[in-house]
PDB file of C-alpha atoms in Angstrom:
ATOM      1  CA  MET A   2      11.819 -16.560  -5.712  1.00  0.00           C
ATOM      2  CA  MET A   3      12.574 -13.280  -4.001  1.00  0.00           C
ATOM      3  CA  LYS A   4      15.131 -12.462  -6.679  1.00  0.00           C
ATOM      4  CA  ARG A   5      12.549 -12.932  -9.374  1.00  0.00           C
ATOM      5  CA  LEU A   6       9.961 -10.997  -7.423  1.00  0.00           C
ATOM      6  CA  ALA A   7      12.333  -8.061  -7.101  1.00  0.00           C
ATOM      7  CA  GLN A   8      12.648  -7.932 -10.856  1.00  0.00           C
ATOM      8  CA  TRP A   9       8.842  -7.522 -11.149  1.00  0.00           C
ATOM      9  CA  LEU A  10       8.637  -4.743  -8.592  1.00  0.00           C
ATOM     10  CA  ILE A  11       9.154  -1.386 -10.356  1.00  0.00           C
ATOM     11  CA  THR A  12      10.233   1.247  -7.902  1.00  0.00           C
ATOM     12  CA  GLY A  13       9.150   4.788  -8.686  1.00  0.00           C
ATOM     13  CA  TRP A  14      12.353   6.840  -8.257  1.00  0.00           C
ATOM     14  CA  VAL A  15      11.846  10.561  -8.179  1.00  0.00           C
ATOM     15  CA  PHE A  16      14.179  13.322  -6.894  1.00  0.00           C
ATOM     16  CA  ALA A  17      13.091  14.873  -3.617  1.00  0.00           C
ATOM     17  CA  VAL A  18      13.966  18.257  -5.158  1.00  0.00           C
ATOM     18  CA  GLY A  19      10.910  19.560  -6.995  1.00  0.00           C
ATOM     19  CA  LEU A  20       8.287  17.969  -4.716  1.00  0.00           C
ATOM     20  CA  VAL A  21       5.505  20.462  -3.977  1.00  0.00           C
ATOM     21  CA  VAL A  22       5.597  20.030  -0.251  1.00  0.00           C
ATOM     22  CA  ALA A  23       6.400  22.268   2.725  1.00  0.00           C
ATOM     23  CA  TRP A  24       8.976  20.141   4.458  1.00  0.00           C
ATOM     24  CA  PRO A  25      12.064  18.084   3.577  1.00  0.00           C
ATOM     25  CA  LEU A  26      11.684  14.402   2.918  1.00  0.00           C
ATOM     26  CA  THR A  27      13.329  11.509   4.537  1.00  0.00           C
ATOM     27  CA  ALA A  28      14.312   9.165   1.700  1.00  0.00           C
ATOM     28  CA  HIS A  29      16.714   6.372   0.904  1.00  0.00           C
ATOM     29  CA  ALA A  30      20.148   7.549  -0.355  1.00  0.00           C
ATOM     30  CA  ALA A  31      20.988   6.046  -3.702  1.00  0.00           C
ATOM     31  CA  GLU A  32      24.448   5.742  -5.126  1.00  0.00           C
ATOM     32  CA  GLY A  33      26.202   9.075  -5.410  1.00  0.00           C
ATOM     33  CA  GLY A  34      24.400  10.441  -2.388  1.00  0.00           C
ATOM     34  CA  GLU A  35      21.253  11.545  -4.278  1.00  0.00           C
ATOM     35  CA  GLN A  36      18.073  11.508  -2.181  1.00  0.00           C
ATOM     36  CA  ARG A  37      15.250   9.689  -3.927  1.00  0.00           C
ATOM     37  CA  LEU A  38      11.750   8.668  -3.158  1.00  0.00           C
ATOM     38  CA  TYR A  39      10.056   5.412  -3.922  1.00  0.00           C
ATOM     39  CA  LEU A  40       6.474   5.143  -5.311  1.00  0.00           C
ATOM     40  CA  PRO A  41       5.838   1.402  -5.103  1.00  0.00           C
ATOM     41  CA  VAL A  42       4.213  -0.411  -7.937  1.00  0.00           C
ATOM     42  CA  ILE A  43       2.338  -3.592  -6.974  1.00  0.00           C
ATOM     43  CA  LEU A  44       2.129  -5.883  -9.970  1.00  0.00           C
ATOM     44  CA  ASN A  45      -0.602  -8.298 -10.810  1.00  0.00           C
ATOM     45  CA  LEU A  46       1.669 -11.375 -10.773  1.00  0.00           C
ATOM     46  CA  ASN A  47       0.811 -14.531 -12.658  1.00  0.00           C
ATOM     47  CA  SER A  48      -1.425 -16.844 -10.637  1.00  0.00           C
ATOM     48  CA  ASP A  49       0.804 -19.822 -11.391  1.00  0.00           C
ATOM     49  CA  GLU A  50       3.746 -18.050  -9.700  1.00  0.00           C
ATOM     50  CA  ILE A  51       2.083 -16.510  -6.598  1.00  0.00           C
ATOM     51  CA  PRO A  52      -0.749 -18.356  -4.911  1.00  0.00           C
ATOM     52  CA  THR A  53      -4.114 -16.563  -4.566  1.00  0.00           C
ATOM     53  CA  THR A  54      -5.376 -15.443  -1.204  1.00  0.00           C
ATOM     54  CA  GLY A  55      -6.786 -18.430   0.582  1.00  0.00           C
ATOM     55  CA  GLY A  56      -9.622 -19.109   2.972  1.00  0.00           C
ATOM     56  CA  HIS A  57     -12.492 -17.023   4.249  1.00  0.00           C
ATOM     57  CA  ALA A  58     -11.171 -16.270   7.737  1.00  0.00           C
ATOM     58  CA  GLU A  59     -11.825 -12.568   7.184  1.00  0.00           C
ATOM     59  CA  SER A  60     -15.559 -13.125   6.999  1.00  0.00           C
ATOM     60  CA  VAL A  61     -15.906 -15.183  10.165  1.00  0.00           C
ATOM     61  CA  LEU A  62     -13.324 -13.815  12.589  1.00  0.00           C
ATOM     62  CA  THR A  63     -14.515 -11.287  15.126  1.00  0.00           C
ATOM     63  CA  LEU A  64     -12.267  -8.302  15.852  1.00  0.00           C
ATOM     64  CA  GLN A  65     -11.381  -9.622  19.333  1.00  0.00           C
ATOM     65  CA  ALA A  66     -10.551 -13.113  17.929  1.00  0.00           C
ATOM     66  CA  PHE A  67      -8.330 -11.519  15.305  1.00  0.00           C
ATOM     67  CA  ILE A  68      -6.537  -9.354  17.843  1.00  0.00           C
ATOM     68  CA  ALA A  69      -5.795 -12.490  19.876  1.00  0.00           C
ATOM     69  CA  GLN A  70      -4.510 -14.216  16.735  1.00  0.00           C
ATOM     70  CA  VAL A  71      -1.984 -11.510  15.686  1.00  0.00           C
ATOM     71  CA  SER A  72      -0.834 -10.168  19.056  1.00  0.00           C
ATOM     72  CA  ASP A  73       2.747 -11.014  19.898  1.00  0.00           C
ATOM     73  CA  GLY A  74       3.470  -8.550  22.731  1.00  0.00           C
ATOM     74  CA  GLN A  75       5.397  -5.956  20.670  1.00  0.00           C
ATOM     75  CA  ALA A  76       4.098  -2.496  21.432  1.00  0.00           C
ATOM     76  CA  GLY A  77       4.274   0.055  18.648  1.00  0.00           C
ATOM     77  CA  VAL A  78       4.626  -2.533  15.887  1.00  0.00           C
ATOM     78  CA  LEU A  79       1.722  -2.920  13.466  1.00  0.00           C
ATOM     79  CA  ARG A  80       0.645  -6.580  13.278  1.00  0.00           C
ATOM     80  CA  GLY A  81      -2.843  -6.653  11.787  1.00  0.00           C
ATOM     81  CA  VAL A  82      -5.496  -4.871   9.739  1.00  0.00           C
ATOM     82  CA  TYR A  83      -9.185  -5.746  10.058  1.00  0.00           C
ATOM     83  CA  VAL A  84     -12.477  -4.783   8.340  1.00  0.00           C
ATOM     84  CA  GLU A  85     -15.492  -6.680   9.493  1.00  0.00           C
ATOM     85  CA  ASN A  86     -16.746  -9.141   6.824  1.00  0.00           C
ATOM     86  CA  VAL A  87     -14.156  -7.865   4.329  1.00  0.00           C
ATOM     87  CA  LEU A  88     -10.569  -8.672   5.464  1.00  0.00           C
ATOM     88  CA  ALA A  89      -8.469  -9.797   8.382  1.00  0.00           C
ATOM     89  CA  TYR A  90      -4.790  -9.705   7.408  1.00  0.00           C
ATOM     90  CA  ARG A  91      -1.461  -9.871   9.170  1.00  0.00           C
ATOM     91  CA  VAL A  92       0.939  -6.988   8.629  1.00  0.00           C
ATOM     92  CA  ASP A  93       4.666  -7.443   8.097  1.00  0.00           C
ATOM     93  CA  GLN A  94       7.327  -4.801   7.787  1.00  0.00           C
ATOM     94  CA  GLN A  95       9.802  -4.088   5.066  1.00  0.00           C
ATOM     95  CA  PRO A  96      13.432  -4.868   5.863  1.00  0.00           C
ATOM     96  CA  ALA A  97      15.554  -1.840   6.545  1.00  0.00           C
ATOM     97  CA  ASP A  98      16.404   0.056   3.367  1.00  0.00           C
ATOM     98  CA  ASN A  99      14.477  -2.417   1.179  1.00  0.00           C
ATOM     99  CA  TYR A 100      11.530  -0.349   0.131  1.00  0.00           C
ATOM    100  CA  THR A 101      10.789  -2.658  -2.851  1.00  0.00           C
ATOM    101  CA  TYR A 102       9.874  -5.584  -0.595  1.00  0.00           C
ATOM    102  CA  ILE A 103       6.215  -6.670  -0.653  1.00  0.00           C
ATOM    103  CA  THR A 104       5.198  -9.936   0.849  1.00  0.00           C
ATOM    104  CA  SER A 105       4.216 -12.906  -1.339  1.00  0.00           C
ATOM    105  CA  GLN A 106       2.440 -14.550   1.588  1.00  0.00           C
ATOM    106  CA  PRO A 107      -1.377 -14.896   1.343  1.00  0.00           C
ATOM    107  CA  ASP A 108      -3.576 -13.054   3.832  1.00  0.00           C
ATOM    108  CA  THR A 109      -0.637 -10.675   4.665  1.00  0.00           C
ATOM    109  CA  VAL A 110       0.023  -7.056   3.699  1.00  0.00           C
ATOM    110  CA  THR A 111       3.314  -5.064   4.004  1.00  0.00           C
ATOM    111  CA  GLN A 112       3.801  -1.779   5.817  1.00  0.00           C
ATOM    112  CA  PHE A 113       5.486   0.744   3.492  1.00  0.00           C
ATOM    113  CA  GLY A 114       8.663   2.014   5.145  1.00  0.00           C
ATOM    114  CA  LEU A 115       8.781   5.371   3.400  1.00  0.00           C
ATOM    115  CA  ALA A 116       5.259   6.568   4.313  1.00  0.00           C
ATOM    116  CA  ARG A 117       5.950   9.685   6.383  1.00  0.00           C
ATOM    117  CA  PRO A 118       4.520   9.428   9.967  1.00  0.00           C
ATOM    118  CA  PRO A 119       1.800   9.960  11.023  1.00  0.00           C
ATOM    119  CA  VAL A 120       0.773   8.465   7.689  1.00  0.00           C
ATOM    120  CA  ILE A 121       0.649   4.644   7.550  1.00  0.00           C
ATOM    121  CA  GLY A 122       0.916   2.853   4.197  1.00  0.00           C
ATOM    122  CA  LEU A 123      -0.097  -0.779   3.530  1.00  0.00           C
ATOM    123  CA  LEU A 124       0.879  -2.548   0.270  1.00  0.00           C
ATOM    124  CA  ALA A 125      -0.318  -5.787  -1.238  1.00  0.00           C
ATOM    125  CA  HIS A 126      -0.424  -7.592  -4.620  1.00  0.00           C
ATOM    126  CA  ASN A 127      -3.834  -7.526  -6.151  1.00  0.00           C
ATOM    127  CA  THR A 128      -3.662 -11.302  -6.766  1.00  0.00           C
ATOM    128  CA  LEU A 129      -3.229 -11.683  -2.982  1.00  0.00           C
ATOM    129  CA  ALA A 130      -4.455  -9.546  -0.118  1.00  0.00           C
ATOM    130  CA  GLY A 131      -4.753  -6.494  -2.335  1.00  0.00           C
ATOM    131  CA  ALA A 132      -7.718  -8.032  -4.132  1.00  0.00           C
ATOM    132  CA  ARG A 133      -9.838  -7.144  -1.093  1.00  0.00           C
ATOM    133  CA  PHE A 134      -8.810  -3.500  -1.207  1.00  0.00           C
ATOM    134  CA  PHE A 135     -11.288  -3.083  -4.018  1.00  0.00           C
ATOM    135  CA  ASP A 136     -14.116  -4.073  -1.596  1.00  0.00           C
ATOM    136  CA  LEU A 137     -13.342  -1.211   0.816  1.00  0.00           C
ATOM    137  CA  LYS A 138     -16.069   1.376   0.378  1.00  0.00           C
ATOM    138  CA  GLU A 139     -16.374   4.888   1.803  1.00  0.00           C
ATOM    139  CA  GLY A 140     -17.524   4.706   5.399  1.00  0.00           C
ATOM    140  CA  ALA A 141     -16.041   1.300   6.145  1.00  0.00           C
ATOM    141  CA  GLN A 142     -14.342   1.074   9.520  1.00  0.00           C
ATOM    142  CA  VAL A 143     -10.720  -0.189   9.437  1.00  0.00           C
ATOM    143  CA  TRP A 144      -8.911  -1.407  12.519  1.00  0.00           C
ATOM    144  CA  LEU A 145      -5.163  -1.438  12.901  1.00  0.00           C
ATOM    145  CA  ILE A 146      -3.768  -3.758  15.587  1.00  0.00           C
ATOM    146  CA  GLU A 147      -0.413  -3.427  17.301  1.00  0.00           C
ATOM    147  CA  GLY A 148       1.546  -6.336  18.636  1.00  0.00           C
ATOM    148  CA  ASP A 149       0.538  -5.605  22.246  1.00  0.00           C
ATOM    149  CA  GLY A 150      -3.134  -5.880  21.338  1.00  0.00           C
ATOM    150  CA  ARG A 151      -3.972  -2.241  21.121  1.00  0.00           C
ATOM    151  CA  SER A 152      -6.309  -1.338  18.268  1.00  0.00           C
ATOM    152  CA  HIS A 153      -6.892   1.952  16.397  1.00  0.00           C
ATOM    153  CA  ALA A 154      -9.975   2.761  14.353  1.00  0.00           C
ATOM    154  CA  TYR A 155      -9.970   4.441  10.964  1.00  0.00           C
ATOM    155  CA  ARG A 156     -12.836   5.257   8.578  1.00  0.00           C
ATOM    156  CA  VAL A 157     -12.495   5.024   4.817  1.00  0.00           C
ATOM    157  CA  SER A 158     -12.988   8.515   3.398  1.00  0.00           C
ATOM    158  CA  ARG A 159     -11.972   8.270  -0.218  1.00  0.00           C
ATOM    159  CA  ARG A 160     -10.691   6.048  -3.020  1.00  0.00           C
ATOM    160  CA  TYR A 161      -8.322   7.178  -5.802  1.00  0.00           C
ATOM    161  CA  GLU A 162      -7.811   5.356  -9.046  1.00  0.00           C
ATOM    162  CA  TYR A 163      -5.074   6.321 -11.519  1.00  0.00           C
ATOM    163  CA  GLN A 164      -4.006   5.256 -14.976  1.00  0.00           C
ATOM    164  CA  ALA A 165      -0.251   5.038 -15.362  1.00  0.00           C
ATOM    165  CA  LEU A 166       0.419   6.876 -18.649  1.00  0.00           C
ATOM    166  CA  GLN A 167       3.684   4.913 -19.094  1.00  0.00           C
ATOM    167  CA  PRO A 168       2.855   1.754 -17.145  1.00  0.00           C
ATOM    168  CA  ASN A 169       6.336   0.238 -17.366  1.00  0.00           C
ATOM    169  CA  SER A 170       8.206   3.411 -16.511  1.00  0.00           C
ATOM    170  CA  PRO A 171       9.230   4.107 -12.968  1.00  0.00           C
ATOM    171  CA  THR A 172       8.762   7.840 -13.560  1.00  0.00           C
ATOM    172  CA  SER A 173       5.370   7.587 -15.266  1.00  0.00           C
ATOM    173  CA  ASP A 174       2.820  10.369 -14.835  1.00  0.00           C
ATOM    174  CA  PHE A 175      -0.556   9.293 -13.551  1.00  0.00           C
ATOM    175  CA  LYS A 176      -4.066  10.334 -14.696  1.00  0.00           C
ATOM    176  CA  ASP A 177      -6.682  10.645 -11.965  1.00  0.00           C
ATOM    177  CA  LEU A 178      -9.592   8.670 -13.392  1.00  0.00           C
ATOM    178  CA  ALA A 179     -12.125  10.785 -11.431  1.00  0.00           C
ATOM    179  CA  THR A 180     -10.917  14.237 -12.425  1.00  0.00           C
ATOM    180  CA  GLY A 181      -8.738  13.726 -15.460  1.00  0.00           C
ATOM    181  CA  GLU A 182      -5.899  15.547 -13.667  1.00  0.00           C
ATOM    182  CA  VAL A 183      -2.373  14.378 -14.612  1.00  0.00           C
ATOM    183  CA  LEU A 184       0.081  14.087 -11.703  1.00  0.00           C
ATOM    184  CA  THR A 185       3.751  13.249 -11.475  1.00  0.00           C
ATOM    185  CA  ALA A 186       4.922  10.266  -9.454  1.00  0.00           C
ATOM    186  CA  ALA A 187       6.206  12.757  -6.848  1.00  0.00           C
ATOM    187  CA  GLU A 188       2.786  14.420  -6.572  1.00  0.00           C
ATOM    188  CA  VAL A 189       1.034  11.081  -6.184  1.00  0.00           C
ATOM    189  CA  PHE A 190       3.551  10.105  -3.435  1.00  0.00           C
ATOM    190  CA  ALA A 191       2.978  13.373  -1.610  1.00  0.00           C
ATOM    191  CA  ARG A 192      -0.836  13.087  -1.858  1.00  0.00           C
ATOM    192  CA  HIS A 193      -0.971   9.594  -0.409  1.00  0.00           C
ATOM    193  CA  TYR A 194       2.073   9.080   1.806  1.00  0.00           C
ATOM    194  CA  MET A 195       2.608  12.505   3.360  1.00  0.00           C
ATOM    195  CA  GLY A 196       0.528  15.059   5.249  1.00  0.00           C
ATOM    196  CA  PRO A 197      -1.966  14.693   8.169  1.00  0.00           C
ATOM    197  CA  ALA A 198      -2.526  11.322   9.864  1.00  0.00           C
ATOM    198  CA  HIS A 199      -4.247   8.794   7.630  1.00  0.00           C
ATOM    199  CA  LEU A 200      -3.977   5.265   6.406  1.00  0.00           C
ATOM    200  CA  THR A 201      -3.229   4.482   2.724  1.00  0.00           C
ATOM    201  CA  LEU A 202      -3.868   1.038   1.289  1.00  0.00           C
ATOM    202  CA  GLN A 203      -2.301   0.598  -2.163  1.00  0.00           C
ATOM    203  CA  THR A 204      -2.473  -2.067  -4.822  1.00  0.00           C
ATOM    204  CA  CYS A 205      -2.300  -2.285  -8.648  1.00  0.00           C
ATOM    205  CA  ILE A 206      -5.131  -2.063 -11.130  1.00  0.00           C
ATOM    206  CA  ALA A 207      -4.920  -4.584 -13.993  1.00  0.00           C
ATOM    207  CA  ARG A 208      -6.841  -3.614 -17.150  1.00  0.00           C
ATOM    208  CA  ASP A 209      -6.712  -4.381 -20.873  1.00  0.00           C
ATOM    209  CA  GLY A 210      -4.407  -7.292 -20.254  1.00  0.00           C
ATOM    210  CA  LEU A 211      -1.798  -5.036 -18.631  1.00  0.00           C
ATOM    211  CA  SER A 212      -0.783  -5.813 -15.052  1.00  0.00           C
ATOM    212  CA  THR A 213       0.650  -2.344 -14.410  1.00  0.00           C
ATOM    213  CA  TRP A 214      -2.155  -0.401 -16.050  1.00  0.00           C
ATOM    214  CA  GLY A 215      -3.028   1.651 -12.946  1.00  0.00           C
ATOM    215  CA  ARG A 216      -2.996   2.088  -9.165  1.00  0.00           C
ATOM    216  CA  LEU A 217      -5.647   2.021  -6.452  1.00  0.00           C
ATOM    217  CA  PHE A 218      -5.268   4.018  -3.264  1.00  0.00           C
ATOM    218  CA  VAL A 219      -7.828   3.630  -0.429  1.00  0.00           C
ATOM    219  CA  ILE A 220      -7.619   6.476   2.171  1.00  0.00           C
ATOM    220  CA  ALA A 221      -8.902   6.066   5.705  1.00  0.00           C
ATOM    221  CA  GLU A 222      -8.919   8.778   8.364  1.00  0.00           C
ATOM    222  CA  PRO A 223      -8.374   8.144  12.078  1.00  0.00           C
ATOM    223  CA  GLU A 224     -11.475   8.146  14.209  1.00  0.00           C
ATOM    224  CA  PRO A 225     -11.572  10.360  17.341  1.00  0.00           C
TER     225      PRO A 225
END
């Protein structure tokens, strides 16, 4: 199953050289020593191959009950994301050097390993946990829970939606649906996975019968 899943996950490879940023990037080294970045694409997989998100636990769990559920004693490891009456999901981490991995488990999201700290990235298929990302509105409070039970509050500040101009190309440019601006994959990566501290939740937008039509990014800023 994971082998087939990997075939569906298109990785946005772009050279670090040419990024319009003010500091060098930490990226995975591909063959030949070239430094490349990943812009993950989360596909809308067929419902007969990946089960849909199950249950309504996110609408009945309190924050404290959810913290107790996901805590495992590991300080500094992200284990849960919670938005009251919207979602309550476990967080797993990508294996080392496997930045294409995105969980196929329901009610679980994956932490993106190439998001540059202090930025945190969470990925999910839009047939699974990512479906609830579309319900996150500006002003919503998002809680991140570490394994030792500590929680950190964020507030949704903005949503970005893009159309992939070449949906099946890993180097596609992206059209910002709000402004009409066309950005490269490198510029989209820098906008959402680099810079000041924030949380980015990413999933795919399916439209016109095309599972890779676009991308949704929900941005949340840390609360004081």
